[in-house]
XYZ file of C-alpha atoms in Angstrom:
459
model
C 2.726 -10.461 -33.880
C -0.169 -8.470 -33.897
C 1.145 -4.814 -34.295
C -2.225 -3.091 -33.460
C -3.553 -5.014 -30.868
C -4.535 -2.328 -28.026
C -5.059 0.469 -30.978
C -7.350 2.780 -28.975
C -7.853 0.669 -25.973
C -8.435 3.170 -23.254
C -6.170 3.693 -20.057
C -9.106 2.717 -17.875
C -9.607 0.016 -19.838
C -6.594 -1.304 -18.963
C -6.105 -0.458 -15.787
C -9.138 -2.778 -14.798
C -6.855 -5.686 -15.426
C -4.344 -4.353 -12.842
C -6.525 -4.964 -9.867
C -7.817 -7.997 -7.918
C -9.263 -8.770 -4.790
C -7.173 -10.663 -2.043
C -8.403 -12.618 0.768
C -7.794 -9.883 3.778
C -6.154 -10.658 7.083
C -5.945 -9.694 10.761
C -2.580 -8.344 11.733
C -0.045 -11.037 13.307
C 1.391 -10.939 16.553
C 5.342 -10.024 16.200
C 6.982 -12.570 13.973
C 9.854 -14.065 15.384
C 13.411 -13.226 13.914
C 13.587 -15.158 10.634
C 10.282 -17.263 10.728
C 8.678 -17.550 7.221
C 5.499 -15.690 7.516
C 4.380 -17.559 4.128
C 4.137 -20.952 4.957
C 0.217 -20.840 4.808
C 0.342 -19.045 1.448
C -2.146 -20.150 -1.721
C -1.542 -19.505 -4.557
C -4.320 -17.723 -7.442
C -4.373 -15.897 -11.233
C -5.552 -13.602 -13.479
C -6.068 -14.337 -17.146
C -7.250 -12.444 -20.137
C -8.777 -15.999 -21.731
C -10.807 -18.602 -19.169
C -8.992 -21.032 -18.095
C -11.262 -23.481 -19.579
C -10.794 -25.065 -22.618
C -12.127 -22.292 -24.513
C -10.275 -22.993 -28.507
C -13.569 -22.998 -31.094
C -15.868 -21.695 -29.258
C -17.567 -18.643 -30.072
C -17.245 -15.402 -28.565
C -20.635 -15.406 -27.018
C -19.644 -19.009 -25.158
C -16.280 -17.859 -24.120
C -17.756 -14.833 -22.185
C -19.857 -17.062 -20.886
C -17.100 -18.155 -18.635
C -15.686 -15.031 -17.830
C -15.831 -14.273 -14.110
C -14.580 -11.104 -12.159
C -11.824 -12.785 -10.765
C -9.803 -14.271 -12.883
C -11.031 -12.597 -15.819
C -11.553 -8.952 -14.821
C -15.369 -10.076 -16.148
C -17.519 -7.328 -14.941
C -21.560 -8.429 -14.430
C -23.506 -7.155 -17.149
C -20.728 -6.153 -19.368
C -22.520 -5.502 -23.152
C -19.217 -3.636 -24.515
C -20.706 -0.070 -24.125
C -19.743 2.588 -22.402
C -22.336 2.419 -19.838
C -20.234 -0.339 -17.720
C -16.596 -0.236 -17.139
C -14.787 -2.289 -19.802
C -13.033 -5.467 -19.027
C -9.895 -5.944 -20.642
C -11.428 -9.114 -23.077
C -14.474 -6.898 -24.170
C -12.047 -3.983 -24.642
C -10.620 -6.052 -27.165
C -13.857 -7.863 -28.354
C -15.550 -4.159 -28.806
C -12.592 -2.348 -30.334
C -13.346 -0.578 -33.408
C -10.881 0.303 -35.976
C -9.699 0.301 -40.000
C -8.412 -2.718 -39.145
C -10.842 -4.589 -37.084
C -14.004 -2.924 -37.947
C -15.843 -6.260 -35.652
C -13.494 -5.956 -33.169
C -10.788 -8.181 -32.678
C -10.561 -12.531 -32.104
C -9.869 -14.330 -29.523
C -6.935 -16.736 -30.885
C -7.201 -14.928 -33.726
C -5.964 -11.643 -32.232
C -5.269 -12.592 -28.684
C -4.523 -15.466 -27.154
C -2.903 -15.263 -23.389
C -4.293 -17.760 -20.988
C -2.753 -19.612 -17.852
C -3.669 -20.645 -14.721
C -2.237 -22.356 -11.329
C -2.427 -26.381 -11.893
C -5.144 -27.458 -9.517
C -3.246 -29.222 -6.158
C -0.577 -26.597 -6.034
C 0.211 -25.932 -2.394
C 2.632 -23.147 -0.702
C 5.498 -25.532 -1.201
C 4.669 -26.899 -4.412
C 3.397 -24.727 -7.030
C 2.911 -25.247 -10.749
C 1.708 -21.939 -12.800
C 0.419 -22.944 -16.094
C 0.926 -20.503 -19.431
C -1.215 -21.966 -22.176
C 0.248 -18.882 -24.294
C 1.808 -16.376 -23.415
C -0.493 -14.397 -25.766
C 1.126 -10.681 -27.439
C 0.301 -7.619 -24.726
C 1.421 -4.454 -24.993
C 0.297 -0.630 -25.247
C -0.280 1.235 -28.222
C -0.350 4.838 -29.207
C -3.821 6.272 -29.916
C -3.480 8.086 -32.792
C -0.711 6.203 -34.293
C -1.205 2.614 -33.839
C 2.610 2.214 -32.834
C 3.604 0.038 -30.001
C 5.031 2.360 -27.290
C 5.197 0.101 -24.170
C 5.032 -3.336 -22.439
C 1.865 -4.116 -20.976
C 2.575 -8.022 -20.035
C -0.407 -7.538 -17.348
C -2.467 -10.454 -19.149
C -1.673 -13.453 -17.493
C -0.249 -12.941 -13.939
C 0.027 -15.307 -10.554
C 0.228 -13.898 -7.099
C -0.095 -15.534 -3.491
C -2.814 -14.585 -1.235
C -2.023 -11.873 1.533
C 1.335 -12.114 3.387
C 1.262 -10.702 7.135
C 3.938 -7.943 7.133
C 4.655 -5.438 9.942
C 5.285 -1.815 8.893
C 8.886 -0.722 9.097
C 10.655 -4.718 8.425
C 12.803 -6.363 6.507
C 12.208 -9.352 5.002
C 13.647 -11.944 2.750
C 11.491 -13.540 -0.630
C 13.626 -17.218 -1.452
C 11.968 -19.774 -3.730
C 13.547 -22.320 -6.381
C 11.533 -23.044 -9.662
C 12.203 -25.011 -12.813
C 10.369 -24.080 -16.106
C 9.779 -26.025 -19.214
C 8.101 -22.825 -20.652
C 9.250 -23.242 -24.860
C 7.872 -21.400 -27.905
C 9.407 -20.363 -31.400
C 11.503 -17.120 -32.264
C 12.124 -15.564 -35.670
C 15.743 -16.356 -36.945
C 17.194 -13.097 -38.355
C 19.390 -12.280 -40.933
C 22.842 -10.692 -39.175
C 25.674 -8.923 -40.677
C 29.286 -10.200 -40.949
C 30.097 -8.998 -37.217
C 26.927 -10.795 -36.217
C 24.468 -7.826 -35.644
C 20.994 -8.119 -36.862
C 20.441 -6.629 -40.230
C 17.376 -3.887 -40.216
C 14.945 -2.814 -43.170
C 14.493 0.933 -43.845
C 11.683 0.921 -40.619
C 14.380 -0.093 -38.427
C 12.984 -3.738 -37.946
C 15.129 -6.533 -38.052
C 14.987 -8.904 -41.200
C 13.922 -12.536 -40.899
C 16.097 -15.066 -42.670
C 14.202 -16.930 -45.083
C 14.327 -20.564 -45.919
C 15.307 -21.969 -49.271
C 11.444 -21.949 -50.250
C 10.901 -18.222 -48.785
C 9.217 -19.041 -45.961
C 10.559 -16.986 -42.847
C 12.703 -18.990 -40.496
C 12.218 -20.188 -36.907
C 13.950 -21.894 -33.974
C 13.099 -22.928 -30.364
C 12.896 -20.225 -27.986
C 13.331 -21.683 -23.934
C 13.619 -18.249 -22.486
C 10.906 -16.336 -20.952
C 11.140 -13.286 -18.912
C 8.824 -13.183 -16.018
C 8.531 -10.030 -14.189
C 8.748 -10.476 -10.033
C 7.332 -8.004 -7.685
C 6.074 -7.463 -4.094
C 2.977 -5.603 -3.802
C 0.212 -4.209 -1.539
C -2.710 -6.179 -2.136
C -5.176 -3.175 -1.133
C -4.028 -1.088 -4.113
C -1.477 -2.840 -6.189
C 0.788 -0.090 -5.286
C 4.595 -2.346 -5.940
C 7.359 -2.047 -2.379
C 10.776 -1.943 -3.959
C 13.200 -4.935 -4.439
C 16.656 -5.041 -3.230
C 19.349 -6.855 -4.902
C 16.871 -8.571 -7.685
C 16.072 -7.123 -11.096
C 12.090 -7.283 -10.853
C 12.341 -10.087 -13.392
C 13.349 -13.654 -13.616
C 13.989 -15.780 -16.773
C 12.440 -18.968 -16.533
C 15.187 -20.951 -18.837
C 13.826 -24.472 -19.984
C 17.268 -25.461 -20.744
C 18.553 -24.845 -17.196
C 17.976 -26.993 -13.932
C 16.884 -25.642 -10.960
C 17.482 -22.021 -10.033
C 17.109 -19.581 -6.468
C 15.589 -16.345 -6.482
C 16.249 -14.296 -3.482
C 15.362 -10.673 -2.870
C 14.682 -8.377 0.101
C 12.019 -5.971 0.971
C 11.078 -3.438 3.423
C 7.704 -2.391 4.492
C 7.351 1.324 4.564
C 6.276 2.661 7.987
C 3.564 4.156 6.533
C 2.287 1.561 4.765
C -1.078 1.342 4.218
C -2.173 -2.423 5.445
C -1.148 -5.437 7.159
C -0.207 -7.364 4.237
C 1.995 -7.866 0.854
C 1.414 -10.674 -1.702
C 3.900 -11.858 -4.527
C 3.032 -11.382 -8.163
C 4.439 -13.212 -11.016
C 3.607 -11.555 -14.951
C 3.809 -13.944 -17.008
C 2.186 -12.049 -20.416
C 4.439 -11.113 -23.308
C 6.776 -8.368 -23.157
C 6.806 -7.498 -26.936
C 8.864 -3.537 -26.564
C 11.917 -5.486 -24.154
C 11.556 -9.309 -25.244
C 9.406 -8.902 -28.712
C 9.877 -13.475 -28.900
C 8.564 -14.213 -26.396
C 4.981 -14.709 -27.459
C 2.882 -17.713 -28.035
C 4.902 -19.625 -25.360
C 3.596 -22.415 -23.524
C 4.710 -24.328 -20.331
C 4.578 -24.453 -16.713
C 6.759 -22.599 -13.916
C 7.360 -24.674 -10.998
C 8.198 -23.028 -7.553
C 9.117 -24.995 -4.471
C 10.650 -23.717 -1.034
C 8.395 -20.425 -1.174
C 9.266 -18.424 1.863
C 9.264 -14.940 2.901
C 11.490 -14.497 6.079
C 11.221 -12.112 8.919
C 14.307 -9.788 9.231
C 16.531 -9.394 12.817
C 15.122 -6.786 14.990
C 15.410 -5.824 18.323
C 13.001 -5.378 21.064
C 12.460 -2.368 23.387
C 10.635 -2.983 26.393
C 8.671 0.280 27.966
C 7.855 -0.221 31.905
C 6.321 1.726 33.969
C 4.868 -0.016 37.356
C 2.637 -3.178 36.409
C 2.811 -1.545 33.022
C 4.467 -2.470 29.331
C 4.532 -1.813 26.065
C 7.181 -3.371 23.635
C 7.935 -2.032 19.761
C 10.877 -3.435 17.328
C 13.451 -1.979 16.111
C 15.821 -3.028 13.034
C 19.733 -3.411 13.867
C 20.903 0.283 14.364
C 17.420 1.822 14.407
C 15.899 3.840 16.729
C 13.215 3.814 19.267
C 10.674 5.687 18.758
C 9.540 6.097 22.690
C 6.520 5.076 24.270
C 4.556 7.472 27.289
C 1.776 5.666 29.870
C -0.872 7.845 30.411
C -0.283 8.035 34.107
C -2.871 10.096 36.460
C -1.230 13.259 37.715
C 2.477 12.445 36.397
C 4.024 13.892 33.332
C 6.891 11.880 31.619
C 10.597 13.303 32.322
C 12.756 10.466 30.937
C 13.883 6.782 29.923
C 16.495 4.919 32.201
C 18.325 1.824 30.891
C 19.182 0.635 34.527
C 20.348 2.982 36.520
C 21.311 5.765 33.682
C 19.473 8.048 31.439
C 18.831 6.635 28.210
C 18.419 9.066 25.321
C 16.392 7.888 22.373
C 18.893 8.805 19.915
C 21.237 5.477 20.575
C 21.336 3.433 17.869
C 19.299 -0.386 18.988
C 21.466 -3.851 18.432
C 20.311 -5.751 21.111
C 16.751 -6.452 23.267
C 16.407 -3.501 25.671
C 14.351 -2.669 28.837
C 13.615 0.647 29.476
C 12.162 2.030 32.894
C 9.777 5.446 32.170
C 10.296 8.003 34.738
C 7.537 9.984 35.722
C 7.184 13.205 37.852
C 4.211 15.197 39.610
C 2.549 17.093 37.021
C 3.345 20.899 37.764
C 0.366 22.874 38.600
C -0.293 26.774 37.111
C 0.056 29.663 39.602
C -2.646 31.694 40.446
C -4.113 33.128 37.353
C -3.801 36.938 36.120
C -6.555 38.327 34.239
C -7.703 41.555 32.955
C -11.543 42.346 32.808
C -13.231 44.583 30.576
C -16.937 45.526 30.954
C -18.628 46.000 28.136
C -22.616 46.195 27.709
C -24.037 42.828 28.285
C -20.561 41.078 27.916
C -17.043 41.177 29.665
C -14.227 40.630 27.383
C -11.136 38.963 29.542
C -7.601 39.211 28.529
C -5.820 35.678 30.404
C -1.745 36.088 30.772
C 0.540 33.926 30.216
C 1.312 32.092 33.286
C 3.706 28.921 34.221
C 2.592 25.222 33.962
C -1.157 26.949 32.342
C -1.858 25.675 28.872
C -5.260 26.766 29.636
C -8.105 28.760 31.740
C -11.364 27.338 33.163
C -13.927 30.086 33.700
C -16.661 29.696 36.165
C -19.318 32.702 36.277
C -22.892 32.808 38.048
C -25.204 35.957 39.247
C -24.972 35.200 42.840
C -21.868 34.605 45.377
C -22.400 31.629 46.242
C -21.918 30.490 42.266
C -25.381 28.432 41.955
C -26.572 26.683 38.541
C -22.667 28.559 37.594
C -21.456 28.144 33.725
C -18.229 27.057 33.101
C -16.190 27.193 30.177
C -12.616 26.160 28.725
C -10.334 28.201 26.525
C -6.434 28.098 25.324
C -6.921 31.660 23.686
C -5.347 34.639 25.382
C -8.687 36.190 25.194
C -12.385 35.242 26.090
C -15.475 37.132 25.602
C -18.546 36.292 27.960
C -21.652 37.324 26.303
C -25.586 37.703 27.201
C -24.941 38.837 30.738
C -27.675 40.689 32.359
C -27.220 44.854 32.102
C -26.833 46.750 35.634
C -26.366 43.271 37.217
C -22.961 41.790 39.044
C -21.707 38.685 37.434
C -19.391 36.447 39.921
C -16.362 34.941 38.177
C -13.996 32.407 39.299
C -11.207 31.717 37.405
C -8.094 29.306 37.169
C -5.449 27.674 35.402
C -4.708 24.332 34.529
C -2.018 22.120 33.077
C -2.299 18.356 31.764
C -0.881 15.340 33.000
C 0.301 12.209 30.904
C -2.982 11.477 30.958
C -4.044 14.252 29.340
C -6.560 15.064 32.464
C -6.519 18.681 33.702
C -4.381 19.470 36.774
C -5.659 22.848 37.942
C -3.751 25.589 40.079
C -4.403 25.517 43.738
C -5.690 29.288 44.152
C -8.407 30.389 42.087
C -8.842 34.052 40.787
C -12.649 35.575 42.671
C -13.539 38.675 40.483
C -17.171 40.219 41.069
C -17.773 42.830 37.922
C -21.304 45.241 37.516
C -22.142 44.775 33.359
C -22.925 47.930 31.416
C-alpha cells in the first residue's frame, strides 16, 4: 500500500476526476405507473489508467492515450499550473521527499477498468483490471485521512426522471472480482494484534515473509446522481454500497429514490465506484475481476393523475399516493378563478390524492374598480397625484393631454399610491383622465366603467 500516494495533491485536482459529461436528453412524456424508464440505458467509465494495454510503456506513451473522457485527460496538459490538472498528471507531476520525479504508474498507481465491449442495458460486464490504492491525504502530514475510491467508476447514460417521483433501481450481478489480503496476527480472543502506531501486525511465514490469503470481497459504492453536476439524490432502504462477493451466486440490489421537485434536470444516471477504499476496506486493493449486472431497471413509482378542465381546455399533473395537487388556473379573458369542483362539490386542494381525479375550474366575471378617487396637487411644471385605495383596483391608468378633446394624449400605468407628472407647460391647463383597473386570469387589464375627468392650470 502506498501510504503517500495523494501527498499534496490539490482539492481541485481531484475534484476533476469527479465530473463527466453525459449524453443529454429531452424530457419524456409521463411514464406510465411502473414502466422501466431504463431499458434503453448504455453503459460507460472513467479510469485513472487507459484502458488499453498500457503495462511497460513509458509515461510519455501512456498519456498518449489519455482522453477527456475516460481519463479526465485535459488537451494540452504539460503538468503545470497553467492548465487544470488531471488526476494522472497530478500524480505524474507530484513533487515530494519521497517522489522527487513524481510518482509511477504501476509503480505507484495502478487502477484501471473499463465496461467489456458488447455490454448492453440487460447484460453488462464492468471490468477492474486493479482496483489500484485511492485515497486522500493530509497536506502537511502525509497521513491518510479519507477514502477517495473515485478512480475507476461505471455509470449509465442519462435516465429520464420527472421531478417530484418515486422510483425503484433493481438489478442482479455476479462478480468474480479476487485479490490477496494481509493475514494478521490476532490475540487469544481473536482480535487483531496492533504495533505501537496502532496498525495491525502481519503474521509472518516460517521464512519471514508476511502472509497472504485470497480476498473475494469488494465493496462497491452505489449511488444515483444528477448527471449535470454530480450532485448524489438519496437512497432509501440500501447502504450506498454493495459487496460484490466472488464466493456467492447471484445477488438483487433494490433501492428507491425520489426526485426532488426542484431538481435541476430531466435526468439521473447510476454510478458504480469501483476504486479502493483503503480508510473503510484498507484490502481491497490490487483486485481484479469483472461485475456482471443483468435485469437493470429503474421503475416508475404509482401516482395519480389530476385532470384540470375548463371548456375545450386541460391540463393534467401527477401526484404520488396521498400527495397533493398543486392547482392549475387557465388564463381565461375577463374571468378570474373562484374554485375547483370534483362533480358537483367544491373540491379543496388540501385532500390528500389516491386515485385519478377530474377537476372542473370555475371561473367568474372579473370584478371591475369603482370610479377612481384622486387628489391633485399643482406644483410648478408638475402635478403630484395622490390615487386611493379603491375596490377591485390593483392599479391606475393616467391619460393627460393640453386640449379637451385629449389629442396625441400620454398615458401611463402605476401601482404606487402616488404619481408625479412632470414637464407640463407653466400657466397652461393639462386635461387628465383617470381610471382604475383590475386583472383577469389572464392577466389583461379590466378597467372601471367611469373614468375620473380632472382639468388642472400648472404653476
Amino acid at each position: 500500500m502506498k501510504n503517500k500516494l495523494l501527498k499534496k495533491i490539490t482539492a481541485t485536482a481531484l475534484s476533476l476526476s469527479l465530473v463527466f459529461g453525459m449524453v443529454s436528453v429531452v424530457p419524456a412524456a409521463h411514464a406510465a405507473n411502473g414502466a422501466n424508464v431504463a431499458a434503453n440505458i448504455t453503459w460507460d467509465y472513467f479510469s485513472l489508467l487507459p484502458a488499453q494495454a498500457t503495462s511497460g510503456k513509458t509515461p510519455a506513451q501512456i498519456e498518449a492515450m489519455l482522453d477527456e473522457k475516460h481519463n479526465g485527460h485535459t488537451s494540452k496538459e504539460d503538468g503545470s499550473f497553467k492548465y487544470p490538472w488531471c488526476w494522472y498528471h497530478a500524480l505524474t507531476h507530484l513533487r515530494s521527499d519521497e517522489f522527487p520525479d513524481g510518482q509511477l504508474p504501476y509503480s505507484n498507481f495502478a487502477t484501471q477498468g473499463w465496461v467489456v465491449p458488447g455490454s448492453s442495458a440487460s447484460s453488462t460486464q464492468l471490468y477492474a483490471a486493479n482496483t489500484g490504492w485511492d485515497a486522500e491525504y493530509d497536506d502537511s502530514t502525509g497521513a491518510m485521512v479519507n477514502d477517495n475510491p473515485w478512480g475507476l467508476r461505471f455509470y449509465t447514460s442519462d435516465i429520464p426522471v420527472e421531478k417530484g417521483r418515486t422510483y425503484t433501481l433493481s438489478f442482479k450481478y455476479t462478480s468474480d472480482i479476487k485479490g490477496k489480503k494481509p493475514v494478521y496476527e490476532t490475540d487469544e480472543n481473536g482480535f487483531p494484534i496492533t504495533d505501537e502506531n496502532g496498525d495491525k501486525v502481519v503474521k509472518k511465514d516460517e521464512h519471514g515473509k508476511d502472509m497472504s490469503e485470497d480476498n473475494f470481497q469488494k465493496h462497491i459504492g452505489l449511488s444515483v446522481i444528477n448527471p449535470k453536476n454530480s450532485n448524489g439524490l438519496d437512497l432509501k432502504n440500501h447502504s450506498g454500497y454493495l459487496i460484490a462477493d466472488a464466493q456467492k451466486g447471484e445477488q438483487t440490489v433494490t433501492a428507491t429514490f425520489t426526485v426532488p421537485a426542484n431538481y435541476s434536470g430531466t435526468a439521473v444516471a447510476v454510478q458504480l465506484v469501483a476504486g479502493a477504499y483503503l480508510v473503510s476496506y484498507p484490502d481491497e486493493n490490487a483486485m481484479t475481476g469483472s461485475l456482471y449486472i443483468k435485469d437493470f431497471k429503474v421503475t416508475a413509482g404509482t401516482q395519480y393523475s389530476v385532470t384540470y378542465k375548463y371548456g375545450k381546455q386541460s391540463y393534467t399533473q401527477y401526484v404520488n399516493p396521498g400527495g397533493k395537487a398543486s392547482g392549475h388556473q387557465f388564463a381565461v379573458k375577463g374571468k378570474t378563478f373562484k374554485e375547483y369542483k370534483k362533480g358537483s362539490a367544491k373540491y379543496n386542494l388540501s385532500t390528500p390524492v389516491n386515485s385519478n381525479i377530474t377537476l372542473t375550474c370555475v371561473y367568474q366575471n372579473t370584478p371591475k374598480p369603482a370610479k377612481a378617487k384622486v387628489k391633485f396637487k399643482v406644483q410648478k411644471r408638475k402635478v403630484k397625484l395622490t390615487l386611493k385605495k379603491i375596490k377591485n383596483c390593483v392599479g391606475y391608468e393616467i391619460k393627460y393631454a393640453n386640449n379637451k378633446k385629449m389629442k396625441k394624449a400620454k398615458t401611463k400605468y402605476t401601482k404606487k399610491k402616488t404619481y408625479t407628472v412632470r414637464g407640463l407647460k407653466s400657466k397652461k391647463k393639462t386635461f387628465f383622465q383617470i381610471r382604475g383597473y383590475n386583472l383577469d386570469s389572464a392577466k389583461k387589464k379590466v378597467f372601471s366603467k367611469k373614468v375620473l375627468k380632472k382639468t388642472v392650470k400648472v404653476k
